[in-house]
Coordinates of C-alpha atoms and ligand atoms in Angstrom, one line a residue:
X182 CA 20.0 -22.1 -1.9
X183 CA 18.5 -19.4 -4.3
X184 CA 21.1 -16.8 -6.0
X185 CA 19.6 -12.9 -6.5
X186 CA 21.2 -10.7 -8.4
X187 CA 20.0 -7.3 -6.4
X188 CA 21.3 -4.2 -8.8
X189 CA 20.5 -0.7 -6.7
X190 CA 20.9 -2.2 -3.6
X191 CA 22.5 0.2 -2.1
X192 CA 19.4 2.9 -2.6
X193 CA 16.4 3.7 -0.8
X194 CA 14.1 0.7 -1.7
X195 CA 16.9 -1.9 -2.7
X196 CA 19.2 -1.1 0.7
X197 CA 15.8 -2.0 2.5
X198 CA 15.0 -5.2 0.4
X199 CA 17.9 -6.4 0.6
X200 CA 17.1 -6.7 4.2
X201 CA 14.1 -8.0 4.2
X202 CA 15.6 -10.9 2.2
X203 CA 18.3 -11.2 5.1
X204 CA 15.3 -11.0 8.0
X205 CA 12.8 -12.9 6.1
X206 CA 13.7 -17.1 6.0
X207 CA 13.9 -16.8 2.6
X208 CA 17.1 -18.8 2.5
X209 CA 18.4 -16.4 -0.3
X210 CA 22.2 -15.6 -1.1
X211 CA 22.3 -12.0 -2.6
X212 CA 25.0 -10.8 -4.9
X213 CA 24.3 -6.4 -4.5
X214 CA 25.2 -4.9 -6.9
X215 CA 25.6 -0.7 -7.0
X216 CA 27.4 2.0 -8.8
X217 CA 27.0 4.1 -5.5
X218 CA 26.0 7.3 -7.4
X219 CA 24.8 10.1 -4.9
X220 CA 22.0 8.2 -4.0
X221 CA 23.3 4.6 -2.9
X222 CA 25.5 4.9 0.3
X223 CA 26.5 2.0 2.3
X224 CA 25.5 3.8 5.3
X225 CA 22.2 1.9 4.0
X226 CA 24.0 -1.6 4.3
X227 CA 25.2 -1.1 7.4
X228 CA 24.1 -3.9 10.6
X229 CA 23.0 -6.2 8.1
X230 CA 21.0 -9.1 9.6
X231 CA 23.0 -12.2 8.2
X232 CA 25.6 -10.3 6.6
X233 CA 27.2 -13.6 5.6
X234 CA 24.2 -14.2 2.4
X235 CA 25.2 -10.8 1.1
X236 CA 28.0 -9.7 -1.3
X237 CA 28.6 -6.6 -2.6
X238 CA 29.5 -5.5 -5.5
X239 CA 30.5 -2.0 -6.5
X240 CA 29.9 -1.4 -10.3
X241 CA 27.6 0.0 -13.0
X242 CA 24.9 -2.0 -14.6
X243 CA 26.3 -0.7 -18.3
X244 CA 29.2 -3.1 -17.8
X245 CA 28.4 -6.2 -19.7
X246 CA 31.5 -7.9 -18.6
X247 CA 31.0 -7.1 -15.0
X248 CA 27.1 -8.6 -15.6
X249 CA 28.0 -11.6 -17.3
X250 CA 31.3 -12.1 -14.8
X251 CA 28.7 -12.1 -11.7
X252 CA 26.2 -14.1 -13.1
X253 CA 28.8 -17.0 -13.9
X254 CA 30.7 -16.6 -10.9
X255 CA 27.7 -16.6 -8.5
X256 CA 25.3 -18.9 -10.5
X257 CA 22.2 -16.3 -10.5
X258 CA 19.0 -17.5 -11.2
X259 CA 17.2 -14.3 -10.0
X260 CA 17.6 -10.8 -10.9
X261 CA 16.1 -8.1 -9.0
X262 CA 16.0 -5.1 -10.8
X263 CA 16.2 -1.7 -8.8
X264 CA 19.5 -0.1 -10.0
X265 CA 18.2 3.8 -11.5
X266 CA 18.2 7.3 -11.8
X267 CA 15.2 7.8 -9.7
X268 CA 14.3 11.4 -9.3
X269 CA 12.2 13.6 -11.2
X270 CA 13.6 17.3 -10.7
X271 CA 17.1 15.7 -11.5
X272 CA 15.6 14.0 -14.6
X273 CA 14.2 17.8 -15.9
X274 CA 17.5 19.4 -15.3
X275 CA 19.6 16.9 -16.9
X276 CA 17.9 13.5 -18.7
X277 CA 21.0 11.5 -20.1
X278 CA 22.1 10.2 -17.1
X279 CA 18.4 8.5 -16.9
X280 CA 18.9 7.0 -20.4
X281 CA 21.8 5.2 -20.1
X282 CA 21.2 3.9 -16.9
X283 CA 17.2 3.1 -17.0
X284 CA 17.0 2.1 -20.6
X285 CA 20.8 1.4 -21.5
X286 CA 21.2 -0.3 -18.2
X287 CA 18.2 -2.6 -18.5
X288 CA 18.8 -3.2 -21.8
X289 CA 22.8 -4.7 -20.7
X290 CA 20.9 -7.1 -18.2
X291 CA 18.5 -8.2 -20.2
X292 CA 20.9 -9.2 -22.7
X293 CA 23.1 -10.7 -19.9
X294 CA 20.1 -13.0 -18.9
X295 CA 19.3 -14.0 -22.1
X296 CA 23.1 -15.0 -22.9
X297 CA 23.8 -17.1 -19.5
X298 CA 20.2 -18.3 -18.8
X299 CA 18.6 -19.2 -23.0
X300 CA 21.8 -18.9 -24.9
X301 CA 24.3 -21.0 -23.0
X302 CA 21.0 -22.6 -20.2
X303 CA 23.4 -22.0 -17.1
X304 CA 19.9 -22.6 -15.3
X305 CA 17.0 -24.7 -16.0
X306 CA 14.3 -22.2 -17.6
X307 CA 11.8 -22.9 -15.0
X308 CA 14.1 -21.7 -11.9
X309 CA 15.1 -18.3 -13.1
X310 CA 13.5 -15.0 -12.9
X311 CA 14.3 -11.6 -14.2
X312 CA 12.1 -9.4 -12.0
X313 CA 11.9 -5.7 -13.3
X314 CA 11.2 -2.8 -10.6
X315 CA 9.1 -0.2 -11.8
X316 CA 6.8 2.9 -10.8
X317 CA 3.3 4.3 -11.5
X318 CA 4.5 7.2 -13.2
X319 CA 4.6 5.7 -16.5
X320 CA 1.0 5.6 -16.9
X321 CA 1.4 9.7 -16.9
X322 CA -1.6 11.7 -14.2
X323 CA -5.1 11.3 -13.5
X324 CA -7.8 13.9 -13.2
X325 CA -9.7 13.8 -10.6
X326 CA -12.7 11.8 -11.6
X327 CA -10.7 9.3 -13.4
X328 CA -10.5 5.5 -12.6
X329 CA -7.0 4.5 -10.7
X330 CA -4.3 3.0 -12.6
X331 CA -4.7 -0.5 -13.9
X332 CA -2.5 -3.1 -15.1
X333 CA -4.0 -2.2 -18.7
X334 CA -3.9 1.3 -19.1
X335 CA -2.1 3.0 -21.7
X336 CA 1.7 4.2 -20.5
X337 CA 1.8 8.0 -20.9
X338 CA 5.0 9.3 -19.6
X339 CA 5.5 12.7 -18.9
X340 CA 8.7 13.5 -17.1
X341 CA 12.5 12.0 -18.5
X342 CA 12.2 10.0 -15.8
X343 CA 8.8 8.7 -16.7
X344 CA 9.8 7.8 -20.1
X345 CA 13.0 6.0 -19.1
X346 CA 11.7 3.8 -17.0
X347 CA 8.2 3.5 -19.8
X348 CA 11.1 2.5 -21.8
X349 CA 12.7 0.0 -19.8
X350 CA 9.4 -2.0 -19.2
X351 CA 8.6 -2.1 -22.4
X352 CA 12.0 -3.6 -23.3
X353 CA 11.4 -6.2 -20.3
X354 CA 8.0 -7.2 -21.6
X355 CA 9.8 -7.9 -25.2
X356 CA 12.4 -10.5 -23.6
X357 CA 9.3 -12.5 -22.3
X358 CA 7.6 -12.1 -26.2
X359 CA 10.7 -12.4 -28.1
X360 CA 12.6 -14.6 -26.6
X361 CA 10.8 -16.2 -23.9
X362 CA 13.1 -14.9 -20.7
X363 CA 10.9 -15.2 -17.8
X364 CA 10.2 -12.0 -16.5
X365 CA 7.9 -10.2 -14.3
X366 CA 7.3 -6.5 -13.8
X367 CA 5.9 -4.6 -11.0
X368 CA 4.6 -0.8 -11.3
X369 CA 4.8 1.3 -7.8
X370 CA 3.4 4.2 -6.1
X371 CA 5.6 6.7 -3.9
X372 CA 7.5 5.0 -1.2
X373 CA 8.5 6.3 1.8
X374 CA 10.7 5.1 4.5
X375 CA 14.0 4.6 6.5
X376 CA 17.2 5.4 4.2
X377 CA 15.3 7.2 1.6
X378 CA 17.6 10.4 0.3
X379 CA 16.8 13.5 1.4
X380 CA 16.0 14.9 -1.7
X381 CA 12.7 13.3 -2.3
X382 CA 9.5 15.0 -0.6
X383 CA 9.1 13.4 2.7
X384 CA 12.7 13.1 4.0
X385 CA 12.9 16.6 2.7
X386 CA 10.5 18.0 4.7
X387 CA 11.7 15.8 7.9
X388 CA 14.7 17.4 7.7
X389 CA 13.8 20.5 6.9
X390 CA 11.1 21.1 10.0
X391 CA 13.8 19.8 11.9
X392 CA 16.4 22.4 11.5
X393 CA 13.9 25.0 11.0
X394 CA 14.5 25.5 7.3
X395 CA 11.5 26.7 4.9
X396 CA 9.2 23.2 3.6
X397 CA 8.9 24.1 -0.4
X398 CA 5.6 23.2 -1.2
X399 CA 5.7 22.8 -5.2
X400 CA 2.3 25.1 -6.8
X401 CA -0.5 25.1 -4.8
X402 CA 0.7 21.6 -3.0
X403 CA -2.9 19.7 -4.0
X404 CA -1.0 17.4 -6.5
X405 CA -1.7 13.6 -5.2
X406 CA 0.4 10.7 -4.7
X407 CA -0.1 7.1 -3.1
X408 CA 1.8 6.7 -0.6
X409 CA 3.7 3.2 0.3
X410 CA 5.4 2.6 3.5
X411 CA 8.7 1.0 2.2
X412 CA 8.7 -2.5 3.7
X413 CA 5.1 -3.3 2.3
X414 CA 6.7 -2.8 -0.9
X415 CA 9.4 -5.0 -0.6
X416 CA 7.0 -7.5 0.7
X417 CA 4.9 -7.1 -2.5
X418 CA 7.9 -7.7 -4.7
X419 CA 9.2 -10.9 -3.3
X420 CA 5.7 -12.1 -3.3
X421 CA 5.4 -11.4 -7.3
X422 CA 9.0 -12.7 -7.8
X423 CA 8.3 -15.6 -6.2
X424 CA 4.5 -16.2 -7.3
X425 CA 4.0 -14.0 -10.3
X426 CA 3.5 -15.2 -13.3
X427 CA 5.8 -14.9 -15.9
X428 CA 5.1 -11.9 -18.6
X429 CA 2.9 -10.2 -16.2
X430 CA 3.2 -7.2 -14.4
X431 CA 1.9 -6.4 -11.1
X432 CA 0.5 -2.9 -9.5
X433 CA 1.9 -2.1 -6.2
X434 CA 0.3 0.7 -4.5
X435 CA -0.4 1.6 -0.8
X436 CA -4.4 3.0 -0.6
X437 CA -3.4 6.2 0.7
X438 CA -3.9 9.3 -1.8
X439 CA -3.3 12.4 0.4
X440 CA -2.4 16.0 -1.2
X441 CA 1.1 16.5 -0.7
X442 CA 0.1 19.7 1.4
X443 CA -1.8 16.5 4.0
X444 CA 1.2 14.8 3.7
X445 CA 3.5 18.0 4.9
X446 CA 0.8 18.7 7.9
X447 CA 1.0 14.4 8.6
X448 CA 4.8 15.3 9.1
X449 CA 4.4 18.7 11.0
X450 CA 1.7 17.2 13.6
X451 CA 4.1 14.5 14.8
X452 CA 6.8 16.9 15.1
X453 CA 4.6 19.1 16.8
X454 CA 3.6 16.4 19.2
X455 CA 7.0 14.5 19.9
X456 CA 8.8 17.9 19.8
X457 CA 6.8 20.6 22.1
X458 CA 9.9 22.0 23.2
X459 CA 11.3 22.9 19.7
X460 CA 11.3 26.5 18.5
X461 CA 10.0 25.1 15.3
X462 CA 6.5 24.6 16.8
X463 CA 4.0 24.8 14.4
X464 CA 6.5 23.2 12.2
X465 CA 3.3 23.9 9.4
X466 CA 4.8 27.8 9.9
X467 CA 7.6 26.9 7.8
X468 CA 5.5 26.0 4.7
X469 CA 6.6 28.3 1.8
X470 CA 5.1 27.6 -1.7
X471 CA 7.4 27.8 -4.7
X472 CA 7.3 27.6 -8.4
X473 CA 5.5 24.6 -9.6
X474 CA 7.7 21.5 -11.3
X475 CA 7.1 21.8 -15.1
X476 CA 5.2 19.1 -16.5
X477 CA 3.6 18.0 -13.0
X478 CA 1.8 15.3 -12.9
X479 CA -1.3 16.2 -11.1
X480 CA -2.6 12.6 -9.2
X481 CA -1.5 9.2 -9.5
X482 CA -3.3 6.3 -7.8
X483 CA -3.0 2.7 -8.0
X484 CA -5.8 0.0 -8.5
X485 CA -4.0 -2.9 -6.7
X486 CA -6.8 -5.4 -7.2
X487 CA -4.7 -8.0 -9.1
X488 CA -2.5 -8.6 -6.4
X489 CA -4.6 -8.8 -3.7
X490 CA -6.7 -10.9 -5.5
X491 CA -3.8 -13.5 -7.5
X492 CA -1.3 -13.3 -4.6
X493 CA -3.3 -12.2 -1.6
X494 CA -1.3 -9.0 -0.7
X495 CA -2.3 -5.6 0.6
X496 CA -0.8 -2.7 2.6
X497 CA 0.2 -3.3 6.3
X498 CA 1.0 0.6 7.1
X499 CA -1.7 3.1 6.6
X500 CA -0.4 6.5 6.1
X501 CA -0.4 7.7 10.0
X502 CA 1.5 4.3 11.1
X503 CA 4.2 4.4 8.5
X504 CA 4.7 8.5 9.1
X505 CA 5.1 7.6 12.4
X506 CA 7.6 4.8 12.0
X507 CA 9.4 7.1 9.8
X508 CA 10.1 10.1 11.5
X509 CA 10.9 7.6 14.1
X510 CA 13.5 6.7 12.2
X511 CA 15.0 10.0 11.2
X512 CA 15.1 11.5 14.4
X513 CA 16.9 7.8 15.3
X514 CA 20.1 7.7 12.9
X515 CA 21.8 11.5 12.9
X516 CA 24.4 10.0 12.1
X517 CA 22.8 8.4 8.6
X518 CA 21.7 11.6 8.5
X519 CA 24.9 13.6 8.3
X520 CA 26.7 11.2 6.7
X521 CA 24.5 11.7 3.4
X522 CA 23.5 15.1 3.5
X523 CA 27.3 16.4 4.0
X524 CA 28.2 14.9 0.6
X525 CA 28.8 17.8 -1.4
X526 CA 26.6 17.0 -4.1
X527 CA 23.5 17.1 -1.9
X528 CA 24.3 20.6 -1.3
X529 CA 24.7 21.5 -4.2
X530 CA 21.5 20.1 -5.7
X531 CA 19.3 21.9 -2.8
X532 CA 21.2 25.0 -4.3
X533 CA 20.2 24.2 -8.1
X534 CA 17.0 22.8 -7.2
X535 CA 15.6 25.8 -4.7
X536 CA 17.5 28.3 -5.7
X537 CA 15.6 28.7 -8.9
X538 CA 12.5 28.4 -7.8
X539 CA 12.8 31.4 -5.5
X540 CA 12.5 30.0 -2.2
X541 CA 14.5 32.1 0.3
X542 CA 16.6 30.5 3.1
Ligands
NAD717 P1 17.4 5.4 -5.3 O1 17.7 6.6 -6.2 O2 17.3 5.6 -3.9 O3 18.5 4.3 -5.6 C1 19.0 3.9 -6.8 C2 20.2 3.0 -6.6 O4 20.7 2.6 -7.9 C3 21.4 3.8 -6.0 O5 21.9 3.0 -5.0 C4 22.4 4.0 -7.1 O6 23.7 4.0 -6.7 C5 22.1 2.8 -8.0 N1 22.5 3.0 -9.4 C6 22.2 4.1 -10.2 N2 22.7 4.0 -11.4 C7 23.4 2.8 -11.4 C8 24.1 2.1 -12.4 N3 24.3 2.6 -13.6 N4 24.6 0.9 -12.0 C9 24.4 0.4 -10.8 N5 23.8 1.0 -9.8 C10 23.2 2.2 -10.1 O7 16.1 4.7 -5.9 P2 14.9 4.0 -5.2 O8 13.9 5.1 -4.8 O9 15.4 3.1 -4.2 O10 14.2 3.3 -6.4 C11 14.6 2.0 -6.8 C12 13.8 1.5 -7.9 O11 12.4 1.5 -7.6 C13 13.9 2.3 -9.2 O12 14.0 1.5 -10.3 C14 12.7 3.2 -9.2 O13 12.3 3.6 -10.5 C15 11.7 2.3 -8.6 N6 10.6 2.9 -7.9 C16 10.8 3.9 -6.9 C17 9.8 4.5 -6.2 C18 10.0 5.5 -5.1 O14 9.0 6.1 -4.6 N7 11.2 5.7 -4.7 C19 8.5 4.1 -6.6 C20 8.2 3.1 -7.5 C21 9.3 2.6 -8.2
TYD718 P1 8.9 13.4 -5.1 O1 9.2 12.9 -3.7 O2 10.0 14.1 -5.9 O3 8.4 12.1 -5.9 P2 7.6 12.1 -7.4 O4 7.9 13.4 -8.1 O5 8.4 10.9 -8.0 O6 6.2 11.8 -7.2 O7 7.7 14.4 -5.0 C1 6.5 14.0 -4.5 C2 5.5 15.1 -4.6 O8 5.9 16.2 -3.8 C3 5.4 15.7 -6.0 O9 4.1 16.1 -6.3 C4 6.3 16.9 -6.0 C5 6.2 17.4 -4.6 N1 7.4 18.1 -4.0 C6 7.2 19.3 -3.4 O10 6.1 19.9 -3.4 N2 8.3 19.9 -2.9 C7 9.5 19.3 -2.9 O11 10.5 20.0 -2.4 C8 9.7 18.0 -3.5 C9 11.0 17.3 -3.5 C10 8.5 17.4 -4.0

């Protein structure tokens, strides 16, 4: 029996690997641990499979005592590494938040590992694993011609965000230099799937063409990301944590590079389809451009030959199936649905957020 540390699992992508872990036979106990900030709920840990190999634990990854206390009292020998301030808009109108939890944060469980697991060897060195979650937007955007991202291109951050998390993997990769902590790190496109926060784009627009309200479409909408389908994601990760090789990091990326204005239409055609009767229909009339996020990154795609060449994994969803699977889900679990967009912190970022960009409800 394996011990994981999950921090963040009670986000989007954490909440959903946590049950994969639970589904998949990977014999795993999980120890979750989540600060529950406005974008963990656990309305996303609810119906576990095999609830019995999960524990959670609500707390903040700052709180060194906390860390320490759960990796003694649960004997970790993995740490999987979610727990962040993940979106972009909220990392332009206020960044500090991002610093103490993506660097500060990362920094208090690295020091954690390297106290239990080299200092004091609670754990042989060969059976643990610090396993770092991170995303493509450290590498900064792409013109159009230029080559996807690859394992070895330079970071170039351009949002808070971006340069917290550049941050955080760049204090990761010293543990394995420094002190020889075995880590891995893995670098993500845009996900997209069940229990994602509304505030990102395609739960957004779900919920939007659903109750009619405008779909803000940020400049002229032909900015490009590569879109993931959730589960493949969590899929990749275990695979790396479990087969990577210590110090290296791992691209993670879904071959699917629509314009986010495709990616609106994608969403607008299924509604269209599954939803004749709605007054809604064309959904795509809702579309309303606003003013453009400052400092957007234009494309971001995702050379993913090291994994499917070292560990033999690719995307299962292509871009229709996973759209399909999601809106499936949304339409499925009102009730999620309420339960996190009633928080009154939601509302009030849609205010902040739209608002000032001049779209008009
Ligand atoms: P999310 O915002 O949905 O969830 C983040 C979780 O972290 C929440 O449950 C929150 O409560 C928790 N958290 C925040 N601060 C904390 C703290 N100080 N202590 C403990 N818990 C805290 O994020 P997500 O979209 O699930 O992303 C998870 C990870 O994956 C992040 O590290 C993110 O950078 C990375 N990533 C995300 C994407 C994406 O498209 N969503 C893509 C690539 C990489
Ligand atoms: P988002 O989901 O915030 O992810 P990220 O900024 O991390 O890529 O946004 C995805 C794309 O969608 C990005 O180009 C910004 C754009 N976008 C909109 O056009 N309108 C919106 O309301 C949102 C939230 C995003």
């Amino acid at each position: 029996m394996r011990n994981v540390l999950v921090t963040g699992g009670a986000g989007f992508i954490g909440s959903n690997f946590v049950r994969y872990l639970l589904q998949a036979d990977t014999g795993v106990q999980i120890v979750n641990l989540d600060k529950l900030t406005y974008a963990g709920s656990l309305e996303n840990l609810s119906d576990l499979p095999d609830p019995d190999r999960h524990i959670f634990v609500e707390g903040d990854i700052l709180d060194s005592e906390l860390v320490e206390c759960l990796f003694r009292d649960h004997d970790i020998d993995m740490v999987v590494h979610f727990a962040a301030e993940t979106h972009v808009d909220r990392s332009i109108f206020g960044p500090a938040d991002f610093i103490q939890t993506n660097i500060i944060g990362t920094f208090t469980l690295l020091e954690a590992a390297r106290k239990l697991w080299l200092t004091e060897e609670l754990k042989p060195l060969e059976q643990v694993r610090f396993h770092h979650v991170s995303t493509d937007e450290v590498f900064g955007t792409l013109a159009p011609d230029d080559p996807a991202f690859a394992e070895t291109t330079p970071y170039a951050p351009n949002s808070p965000y971006a340069a917290s998390k550049a941050s955080s993997d760049h204090l990761v990769r010293s543990y394995y230099h420094t002190y020889g902590l075995p880590v891995t790190i893995s670098n993500c496109s845009n996900n997209y799937g069940p229990y994602q926060f509304p505030e990102k784009l395609i739960p957004l627009m779900i919920l939007n063409a659903l109750t009619g309200k405008p779909l803000p479409v940020y400049g002229d909408g032909k900015q490009i990301r590569d879109w993931l389908y959730v589960e493949d994601h969590c899929e990749a990760i275990w695979l790396v944590v479990e087969q990577g090789k210590p110090g290296e990091t791992y691209n993670i990326g879904g071959n699917n590079q629509p314009v986010n204005l495709e990616v609106i239409g994608t969403i607008c055609d299924i509604l269209d389809e599954w939803l004749p009767a709605s007054p809604n229909v064309p959904h795509d009339q809702l579309i309303q451009y606003v003013t453009d996020r400052p400092g957007h990154d234009r494309r971001y795609a995702m050379n993913i030959k090291k994994i499917e060449q070292e560990l033999g994994w690719k995307p299962r969803e292509s871009l229709s199936t996973g759209m399909q699977k999601t809106v499936r889900w949304y339409l499925d679990h009102p009730d999620w649905v309420t339960a996190v967009s009633d928080q009154s912190d939601y509302q009030s970022w849609i205010d902040k957020n739209y608002v000032e960009r001049g779209e008009v409800e």
